[in-house]
Short mmCIF file of C-alpha atoms in Angstrom, two decimals:
data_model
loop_
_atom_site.label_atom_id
_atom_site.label_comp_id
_atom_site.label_asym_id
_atom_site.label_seq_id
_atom_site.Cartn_x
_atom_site.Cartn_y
_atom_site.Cartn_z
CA UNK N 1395 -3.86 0.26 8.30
CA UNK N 1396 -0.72 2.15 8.63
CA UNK N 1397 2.54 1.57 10.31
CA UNK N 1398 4.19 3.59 12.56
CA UNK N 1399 8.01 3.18 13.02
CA UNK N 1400 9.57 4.33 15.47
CA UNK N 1401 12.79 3.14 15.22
CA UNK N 1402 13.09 4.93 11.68
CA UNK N 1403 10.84 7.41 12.83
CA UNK N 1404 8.28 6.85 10.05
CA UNK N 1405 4.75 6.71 9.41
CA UNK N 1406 3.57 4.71 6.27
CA UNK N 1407 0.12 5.16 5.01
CA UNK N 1408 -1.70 3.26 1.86
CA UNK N 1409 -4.05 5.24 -0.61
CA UNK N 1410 -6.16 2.98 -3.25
CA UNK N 1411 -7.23 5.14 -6.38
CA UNK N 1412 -10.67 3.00 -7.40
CA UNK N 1413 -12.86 3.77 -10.32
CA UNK N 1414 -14.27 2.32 -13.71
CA UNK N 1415 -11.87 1.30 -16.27
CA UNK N 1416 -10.17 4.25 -18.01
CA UNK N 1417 -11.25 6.69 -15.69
CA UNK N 1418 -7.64 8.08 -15.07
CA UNK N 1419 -6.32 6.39 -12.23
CA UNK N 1420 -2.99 5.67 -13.63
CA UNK N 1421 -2.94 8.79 -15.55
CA UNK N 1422 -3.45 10.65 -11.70
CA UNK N 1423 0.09 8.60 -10.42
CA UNK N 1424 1.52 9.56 -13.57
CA UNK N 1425 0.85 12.74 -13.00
CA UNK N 1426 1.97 12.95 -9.57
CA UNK N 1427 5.04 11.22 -10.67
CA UNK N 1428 6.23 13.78 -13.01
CA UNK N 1429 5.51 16.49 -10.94
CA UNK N 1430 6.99 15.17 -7.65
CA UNK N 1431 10.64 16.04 -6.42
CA UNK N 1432 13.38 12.97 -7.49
CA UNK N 1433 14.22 12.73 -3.06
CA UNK N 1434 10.41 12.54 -2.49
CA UNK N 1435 9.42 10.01 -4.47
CA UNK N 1436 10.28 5.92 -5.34
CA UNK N 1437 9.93 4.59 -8.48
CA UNK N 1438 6.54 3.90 -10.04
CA UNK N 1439 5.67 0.55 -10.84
CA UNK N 1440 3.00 -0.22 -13.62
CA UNK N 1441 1.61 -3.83 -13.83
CA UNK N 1442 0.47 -3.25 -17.02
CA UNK N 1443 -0.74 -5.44 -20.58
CA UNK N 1444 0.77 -4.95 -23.39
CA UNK N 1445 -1.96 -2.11 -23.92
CA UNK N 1446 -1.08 -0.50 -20.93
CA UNK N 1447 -4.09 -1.13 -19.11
CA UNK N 1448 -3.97 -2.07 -15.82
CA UNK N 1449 -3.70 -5.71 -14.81
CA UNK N 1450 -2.73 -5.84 -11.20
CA UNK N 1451 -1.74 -2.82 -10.09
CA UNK N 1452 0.61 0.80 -10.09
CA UNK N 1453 2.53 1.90 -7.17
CA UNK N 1454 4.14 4.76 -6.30
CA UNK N 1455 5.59 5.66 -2.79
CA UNK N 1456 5.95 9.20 -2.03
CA UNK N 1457 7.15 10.81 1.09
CA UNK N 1458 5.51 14.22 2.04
CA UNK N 1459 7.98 15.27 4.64
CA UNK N 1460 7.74 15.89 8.48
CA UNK N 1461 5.03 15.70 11.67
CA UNK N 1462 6.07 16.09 14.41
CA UNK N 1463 9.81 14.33 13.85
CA UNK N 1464 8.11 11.54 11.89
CA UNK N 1465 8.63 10.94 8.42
CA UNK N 1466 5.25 10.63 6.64
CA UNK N 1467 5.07 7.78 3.82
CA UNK N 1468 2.10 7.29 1.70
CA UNK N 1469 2.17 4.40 -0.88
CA UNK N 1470 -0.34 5.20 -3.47
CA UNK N 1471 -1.83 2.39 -5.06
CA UNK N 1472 -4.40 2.03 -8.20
CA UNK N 1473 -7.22 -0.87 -9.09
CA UNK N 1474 -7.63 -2.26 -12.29
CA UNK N 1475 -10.39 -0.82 -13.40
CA UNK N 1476 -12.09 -3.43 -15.67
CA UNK N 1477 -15.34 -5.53 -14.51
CA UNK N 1478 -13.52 -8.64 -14.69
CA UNK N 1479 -10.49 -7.81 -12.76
CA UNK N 1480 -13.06 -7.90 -8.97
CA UNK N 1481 -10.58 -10.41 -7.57
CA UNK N 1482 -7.06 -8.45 -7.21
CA UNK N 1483 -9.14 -4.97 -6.91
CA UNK N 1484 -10.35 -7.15 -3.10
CA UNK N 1485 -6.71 -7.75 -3.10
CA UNK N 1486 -5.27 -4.04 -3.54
CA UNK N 1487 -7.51 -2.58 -1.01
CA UNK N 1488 -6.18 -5.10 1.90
CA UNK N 1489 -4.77 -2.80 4.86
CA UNK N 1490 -6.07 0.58 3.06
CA UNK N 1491 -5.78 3.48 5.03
CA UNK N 1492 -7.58 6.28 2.40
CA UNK N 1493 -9.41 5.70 -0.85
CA UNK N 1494 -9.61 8.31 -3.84
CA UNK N 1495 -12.70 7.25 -6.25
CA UNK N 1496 -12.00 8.79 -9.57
CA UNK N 1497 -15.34 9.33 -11.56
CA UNK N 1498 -15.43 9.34 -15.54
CA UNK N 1499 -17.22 12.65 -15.93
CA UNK N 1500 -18.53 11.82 -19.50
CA UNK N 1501 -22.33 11.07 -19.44
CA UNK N 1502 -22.13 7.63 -21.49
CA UNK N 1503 -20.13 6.60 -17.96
CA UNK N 1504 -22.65 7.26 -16.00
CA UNK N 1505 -23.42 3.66 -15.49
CA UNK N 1506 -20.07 2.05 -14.82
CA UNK N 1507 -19.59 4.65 -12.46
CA UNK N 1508 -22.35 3.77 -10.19
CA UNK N 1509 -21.41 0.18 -10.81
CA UNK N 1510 -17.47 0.84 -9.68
CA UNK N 1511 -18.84 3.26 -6.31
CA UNK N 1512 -20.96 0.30 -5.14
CA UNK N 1513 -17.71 -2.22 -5.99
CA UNK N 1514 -16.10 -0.45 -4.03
CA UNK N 1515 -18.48 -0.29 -1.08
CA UNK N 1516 -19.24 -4.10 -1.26
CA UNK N 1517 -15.57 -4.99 -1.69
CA UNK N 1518 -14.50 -2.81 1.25
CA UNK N 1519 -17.24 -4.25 3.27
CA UNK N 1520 -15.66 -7.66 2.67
CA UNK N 1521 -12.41 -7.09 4.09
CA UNK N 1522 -14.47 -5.48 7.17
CA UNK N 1523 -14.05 -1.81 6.65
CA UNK N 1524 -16.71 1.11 5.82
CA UNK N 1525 -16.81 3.20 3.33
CA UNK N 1526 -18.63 5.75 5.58
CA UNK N 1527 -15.76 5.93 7.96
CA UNK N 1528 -12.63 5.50 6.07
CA UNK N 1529 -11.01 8.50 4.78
CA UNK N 1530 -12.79 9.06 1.04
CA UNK N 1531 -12.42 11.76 -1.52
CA UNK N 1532 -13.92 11.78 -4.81
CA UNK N 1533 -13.13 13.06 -8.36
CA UNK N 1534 -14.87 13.90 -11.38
CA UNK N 1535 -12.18 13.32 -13.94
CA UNK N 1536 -11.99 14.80 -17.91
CA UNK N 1537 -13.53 17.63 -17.14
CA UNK N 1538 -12.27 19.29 -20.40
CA UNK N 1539 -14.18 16.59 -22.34
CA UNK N 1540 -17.36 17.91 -24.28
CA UNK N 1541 -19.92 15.37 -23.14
CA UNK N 1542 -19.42 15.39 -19.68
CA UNK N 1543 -22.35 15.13 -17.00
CA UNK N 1544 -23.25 18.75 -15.01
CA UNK N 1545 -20.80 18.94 -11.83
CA UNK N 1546 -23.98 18.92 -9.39
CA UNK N 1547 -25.65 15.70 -11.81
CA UNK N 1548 -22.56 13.91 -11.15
CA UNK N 1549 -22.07 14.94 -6.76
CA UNK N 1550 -25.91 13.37 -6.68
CA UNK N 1551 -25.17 10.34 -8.20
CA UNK N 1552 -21.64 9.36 -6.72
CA UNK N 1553 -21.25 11.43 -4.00
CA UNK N 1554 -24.00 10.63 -1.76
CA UNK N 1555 -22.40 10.95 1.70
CA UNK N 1556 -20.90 14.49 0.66
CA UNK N 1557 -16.89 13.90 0.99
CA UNK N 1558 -14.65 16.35 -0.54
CA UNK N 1559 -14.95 16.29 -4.04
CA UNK N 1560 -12.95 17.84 -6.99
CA UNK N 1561 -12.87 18.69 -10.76
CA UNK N 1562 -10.02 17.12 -12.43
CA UNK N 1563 -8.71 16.88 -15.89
CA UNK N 1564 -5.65 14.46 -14.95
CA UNK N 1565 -3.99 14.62 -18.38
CA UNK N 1566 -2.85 17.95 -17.87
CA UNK N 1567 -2.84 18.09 -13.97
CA UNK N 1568 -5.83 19.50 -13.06
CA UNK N 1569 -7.02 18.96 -9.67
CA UNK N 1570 -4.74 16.01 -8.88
CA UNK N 1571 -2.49 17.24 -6.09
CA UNK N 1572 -5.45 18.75 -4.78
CA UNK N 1573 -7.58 15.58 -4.61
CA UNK N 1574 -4.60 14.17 -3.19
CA UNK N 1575 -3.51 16.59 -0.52
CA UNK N 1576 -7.67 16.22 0.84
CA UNK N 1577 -7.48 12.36 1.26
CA UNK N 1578 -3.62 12.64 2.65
CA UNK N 1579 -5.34 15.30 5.67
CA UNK N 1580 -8.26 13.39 5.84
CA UNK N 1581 -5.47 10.30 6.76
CA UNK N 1582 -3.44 12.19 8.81
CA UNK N 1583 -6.66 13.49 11.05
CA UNK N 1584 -7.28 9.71 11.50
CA UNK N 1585 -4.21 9.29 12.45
CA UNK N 1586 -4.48 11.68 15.50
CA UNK N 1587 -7.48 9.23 16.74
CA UNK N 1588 -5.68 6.56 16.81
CA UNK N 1589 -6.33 4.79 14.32
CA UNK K 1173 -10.57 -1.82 12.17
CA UNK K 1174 -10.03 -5.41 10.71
CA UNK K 1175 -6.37 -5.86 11.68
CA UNK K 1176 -4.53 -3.84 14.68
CA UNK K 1177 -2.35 -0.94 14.23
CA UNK K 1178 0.81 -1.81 12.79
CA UNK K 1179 3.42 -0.28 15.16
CA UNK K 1180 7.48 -1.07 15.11
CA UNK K 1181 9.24 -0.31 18.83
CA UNK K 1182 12.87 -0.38 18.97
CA UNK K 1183 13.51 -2.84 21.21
CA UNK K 1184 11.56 -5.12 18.70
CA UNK K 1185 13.09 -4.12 15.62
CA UNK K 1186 16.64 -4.74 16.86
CA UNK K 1187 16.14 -8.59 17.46
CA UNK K 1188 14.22 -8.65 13.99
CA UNK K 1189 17.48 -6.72 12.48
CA UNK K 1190 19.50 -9.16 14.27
CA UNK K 1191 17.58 -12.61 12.80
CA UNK K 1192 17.34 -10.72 9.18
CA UNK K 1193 21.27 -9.87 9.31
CA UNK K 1194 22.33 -13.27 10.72
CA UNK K 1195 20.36 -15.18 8.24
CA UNK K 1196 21.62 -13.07 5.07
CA UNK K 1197 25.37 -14.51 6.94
CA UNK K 1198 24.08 -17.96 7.26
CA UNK K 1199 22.37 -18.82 3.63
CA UNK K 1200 25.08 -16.96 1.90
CA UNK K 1201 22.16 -14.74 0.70
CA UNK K 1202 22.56 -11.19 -1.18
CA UNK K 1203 19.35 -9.60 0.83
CA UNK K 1204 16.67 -10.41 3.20
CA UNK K 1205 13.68 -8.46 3.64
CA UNK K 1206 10.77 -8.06 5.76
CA UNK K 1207 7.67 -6.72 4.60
CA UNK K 1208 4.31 -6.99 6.43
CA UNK K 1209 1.31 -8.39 4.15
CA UNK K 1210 0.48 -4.68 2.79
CA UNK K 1211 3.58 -4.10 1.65
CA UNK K 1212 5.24 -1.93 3.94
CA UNK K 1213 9.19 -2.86 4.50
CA UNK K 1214 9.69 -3.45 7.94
CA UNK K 1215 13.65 -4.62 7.95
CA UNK K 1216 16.45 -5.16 5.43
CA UNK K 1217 19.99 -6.32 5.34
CA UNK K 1218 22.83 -7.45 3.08
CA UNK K 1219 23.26 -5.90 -0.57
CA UNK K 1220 20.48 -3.32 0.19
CA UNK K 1221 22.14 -0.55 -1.69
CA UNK K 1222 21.80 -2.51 -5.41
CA UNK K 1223 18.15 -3.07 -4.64
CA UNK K 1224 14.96 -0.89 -4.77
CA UNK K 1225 13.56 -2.33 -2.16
CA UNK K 1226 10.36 -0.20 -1.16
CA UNK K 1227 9.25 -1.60 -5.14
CA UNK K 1228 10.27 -5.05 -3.83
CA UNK K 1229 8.28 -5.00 -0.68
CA UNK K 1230 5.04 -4.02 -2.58
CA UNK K 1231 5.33 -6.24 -5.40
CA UNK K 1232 6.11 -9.33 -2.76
CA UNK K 1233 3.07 -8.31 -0.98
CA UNK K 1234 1.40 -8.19 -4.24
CA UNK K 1235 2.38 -10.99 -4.85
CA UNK K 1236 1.32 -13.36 -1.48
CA UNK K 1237 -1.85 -11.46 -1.81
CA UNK K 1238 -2.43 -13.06 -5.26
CA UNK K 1239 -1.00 -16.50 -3.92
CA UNK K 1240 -3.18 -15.96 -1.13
CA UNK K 1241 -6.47 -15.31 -3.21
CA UNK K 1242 -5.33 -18.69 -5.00
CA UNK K 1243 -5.27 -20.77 -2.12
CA UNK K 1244 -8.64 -19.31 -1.41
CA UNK K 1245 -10.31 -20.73 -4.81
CA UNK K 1246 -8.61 -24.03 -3.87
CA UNK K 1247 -10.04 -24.20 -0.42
CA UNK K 1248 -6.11 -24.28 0.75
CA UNK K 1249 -5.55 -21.94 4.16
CA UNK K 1250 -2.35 -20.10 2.40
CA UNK K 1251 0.58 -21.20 0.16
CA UNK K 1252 3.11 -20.09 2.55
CA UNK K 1253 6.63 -20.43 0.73
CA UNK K 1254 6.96 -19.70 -2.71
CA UNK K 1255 10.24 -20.07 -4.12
CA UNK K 1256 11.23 -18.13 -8.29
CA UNK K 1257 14.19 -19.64 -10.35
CA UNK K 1258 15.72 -17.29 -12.08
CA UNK K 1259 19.10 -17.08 -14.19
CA UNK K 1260 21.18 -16.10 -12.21
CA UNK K 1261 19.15 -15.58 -9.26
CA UNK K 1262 16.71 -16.71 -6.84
CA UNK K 1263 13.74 -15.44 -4.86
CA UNK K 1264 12.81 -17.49 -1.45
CA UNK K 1265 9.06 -16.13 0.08
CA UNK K 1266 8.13 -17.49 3.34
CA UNK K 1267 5.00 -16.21 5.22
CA UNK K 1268 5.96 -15.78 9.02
CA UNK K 1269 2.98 -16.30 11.07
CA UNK K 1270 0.37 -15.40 8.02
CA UNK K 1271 1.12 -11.89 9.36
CA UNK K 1272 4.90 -10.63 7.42
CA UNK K 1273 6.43 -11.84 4.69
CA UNK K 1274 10.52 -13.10 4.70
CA UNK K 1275 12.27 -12.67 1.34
CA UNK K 1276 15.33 -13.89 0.78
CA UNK K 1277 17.33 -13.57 -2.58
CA UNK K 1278 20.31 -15.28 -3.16
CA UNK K 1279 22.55 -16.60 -5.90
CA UNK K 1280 24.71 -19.01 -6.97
CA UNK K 1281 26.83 -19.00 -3.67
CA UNK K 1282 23.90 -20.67 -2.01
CA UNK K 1283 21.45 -23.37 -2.83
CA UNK K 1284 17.85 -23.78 -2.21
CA UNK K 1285 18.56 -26.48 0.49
CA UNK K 1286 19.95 -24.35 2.66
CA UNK K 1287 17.95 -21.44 2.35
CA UNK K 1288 15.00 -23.95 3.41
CA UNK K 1289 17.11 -25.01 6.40
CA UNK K 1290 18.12 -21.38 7.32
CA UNK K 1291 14.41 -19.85 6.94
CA UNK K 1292 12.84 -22.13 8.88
CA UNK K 1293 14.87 -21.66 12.07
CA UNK K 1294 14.31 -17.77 11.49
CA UNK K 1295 11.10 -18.84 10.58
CA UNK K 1296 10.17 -19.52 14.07
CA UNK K 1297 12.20 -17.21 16.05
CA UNK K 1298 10.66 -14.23 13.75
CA UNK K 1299 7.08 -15.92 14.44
CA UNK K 1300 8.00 -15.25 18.24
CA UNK K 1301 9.05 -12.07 17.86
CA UNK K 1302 5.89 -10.89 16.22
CA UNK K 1303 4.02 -12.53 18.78
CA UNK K 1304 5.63 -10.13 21.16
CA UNK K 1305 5.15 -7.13 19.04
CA UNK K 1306 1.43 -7.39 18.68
CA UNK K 1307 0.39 -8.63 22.48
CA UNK K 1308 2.62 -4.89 22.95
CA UNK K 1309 0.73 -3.03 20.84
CA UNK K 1310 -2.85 -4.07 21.88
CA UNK K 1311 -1.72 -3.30 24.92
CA UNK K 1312 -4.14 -0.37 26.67
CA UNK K 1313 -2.03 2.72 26.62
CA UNK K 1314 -0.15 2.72 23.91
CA UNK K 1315 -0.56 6.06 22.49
CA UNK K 1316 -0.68 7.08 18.95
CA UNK K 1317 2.20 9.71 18.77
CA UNK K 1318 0.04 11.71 16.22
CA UNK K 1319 -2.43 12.51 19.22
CA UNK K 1320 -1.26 15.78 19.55
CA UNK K 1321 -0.89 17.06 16.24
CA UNK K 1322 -2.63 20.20 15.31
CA UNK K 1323 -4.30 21.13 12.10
CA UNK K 1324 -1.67 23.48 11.57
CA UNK K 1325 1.00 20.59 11.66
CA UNK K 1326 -1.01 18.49 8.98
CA UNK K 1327 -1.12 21.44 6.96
CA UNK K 1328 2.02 22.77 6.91
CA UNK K 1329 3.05 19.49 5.13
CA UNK K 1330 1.17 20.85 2.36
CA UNK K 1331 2.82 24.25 2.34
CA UNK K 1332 5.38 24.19 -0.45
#
């Protein structure tokens, strides 16, 4: 749900990057992090273990500049991916406004992928909203990898409803700002509905 | 959509301005935020240039969401002030009408007392306020300002 301001003449939207566990999510803020302008971004927050996996959540807010004389503000959010974590993944995706589902492309993932897409749905559908109608890109991630699933294997497994999809390799940058700039329009067209 | 468009007019944000800057006066408090429950910031005053507040708002939120999910397991409707001791500071969380959160962080030049006292009269005038806000916004005709925009304004964002 995002918040329009128009005494500071803002908009704020919220992005949720979902996926299995050590599918890249982080790795896509980080990414977007280094690569983003000092006076367009806030600091990142990690809430990491000790092993830097995820335990609650990162954030990053970024601002993408100017519609229309409003500021646009999205705060990008990530899920911890493991199994166990289901209760603060609910939690994260309260008042989403766009959701980036980043797929492990290597085959032996192939099952925790399909296990993460349908958290999602089922998770979303708890807090009321729709998976069909909320803004939704997808990602194959480590696409440099050498056992990775064929492009078109992994569209008919995860991308049934045939959102925008992209090939990423997030280490290195690959496809992130692109997957990113598709859910931001997709948010932004929403927007113009009403919301 | 579960919950109604968040929208901030101006008339409404100055009296929230003026309860969050009166109250930073009357606890002896170092900053008071707003934040609604997804962590957006909706109003800050007092030491705001020390803090980073947008990372404030969205842990807070984190934070009452977690609280939240914990008063779920215990069959409790919300834990609605939370209150973090800390050396040399303090963290005060109320929940205003289970729809924002009020933050208020203060040292030793207050006391806990009397950031209870002083929270729960702005307590209820914010809870009032809000009230306002959202009867405005469902409100038929209240158009979303992004109704005109063209594809050409969404993409030009992306133009750099």
């Amino acid at each position: 749900m995002s918040f329009i301001n128009y005494m500071a003449r803002e908009i704020n939207c919220k992005l949720v990057y979902y996926g299995p566990g050590l599918c890249g999510k982080t790795t896509n803020l980080q990414y977007i992090y280094e690569r983003t302008n000092p006076e367009a971004k806030g600091k990142m927050i990690s809430l990491a273990t000790e092993t830097e996996r995820t335990l609650f959540f990162d954030f990053l807010p970024l601002s993408l500049g100017e519609i229309r004389g409003f500021k646009t503000r999205f705060h990008l959010y990530t899920v911890p991916g493991q199994v166990f974590y289901d209760a603060s993944r609910k939690l994260i995706l309260k008042g989403v406004d766009g959701v980036i589902f980043v797929a492990d492309s290597q085959i032996e993932r192939t099952e925790a992928n399909l296990e993460s897409v349908e958290n999602l749905r089922t998770n979303l559908a708890e807090q009321g909203y729709s998976l069909d109608k909320l803004p939704y890109v997808v990602q194959y991630n480590k696409r440099d990898l050498p056992n990775v699933a064929g492009l078109e294997e992994l569209r008919e497994m995860i991308n049934t409803t045939k959102v925008p999809d992209f090939e990423a390799v997030a280490r290195t940058g690959v496809g992130v700002f692109d997957t990113l700039k598709a859910v931001a329009k997709l948010v932004l067209t929403e927007l113009r509905k009403g919301g | 959509m579960v919950n109604p468009q968040m929208v901030m007019y101006e008339e409404e944000f100055n009296q929230i301005q003026a309860v969050v800057d009166r109250l930073v006066r009357d606890a002896n408090a170092k900053v008071v935020f707003i934040v609604d429950k997804n962590g957006q910031l909706i109003s800050a005053s007092g030491d705001i240039d020390n803090v980073d507040t947008t990372s404030l708002a969205s842990l807070t939120a984190g934070n009452i969401a977690a609280t939240g999910g914990m008063a779920k397991l215990l069959k409790e409707n919300e834990f609605a002030t939370q209150f973090h001791e800390g050396e040399k500071q303090n963290i005060h969380i109320q929940l205003v009408g289970n729809r924002v959160i009020l933050v208020v962080i203060f040292d030793t030049r207050s006391s806990l007392g009397l950031v209870r006292l002083r929270v729960k009269k702005a307590n209820e005038e914010l809870n009032h306020i809000f009230e306002q806000l959202l009867k405005k916004v469902q409100e038929p005709g209240a158009d979303s300002p992004f109704a005109e925009i063209t594809d050409e304004d969404i993409d030009n964002l992306f133009n750099d």
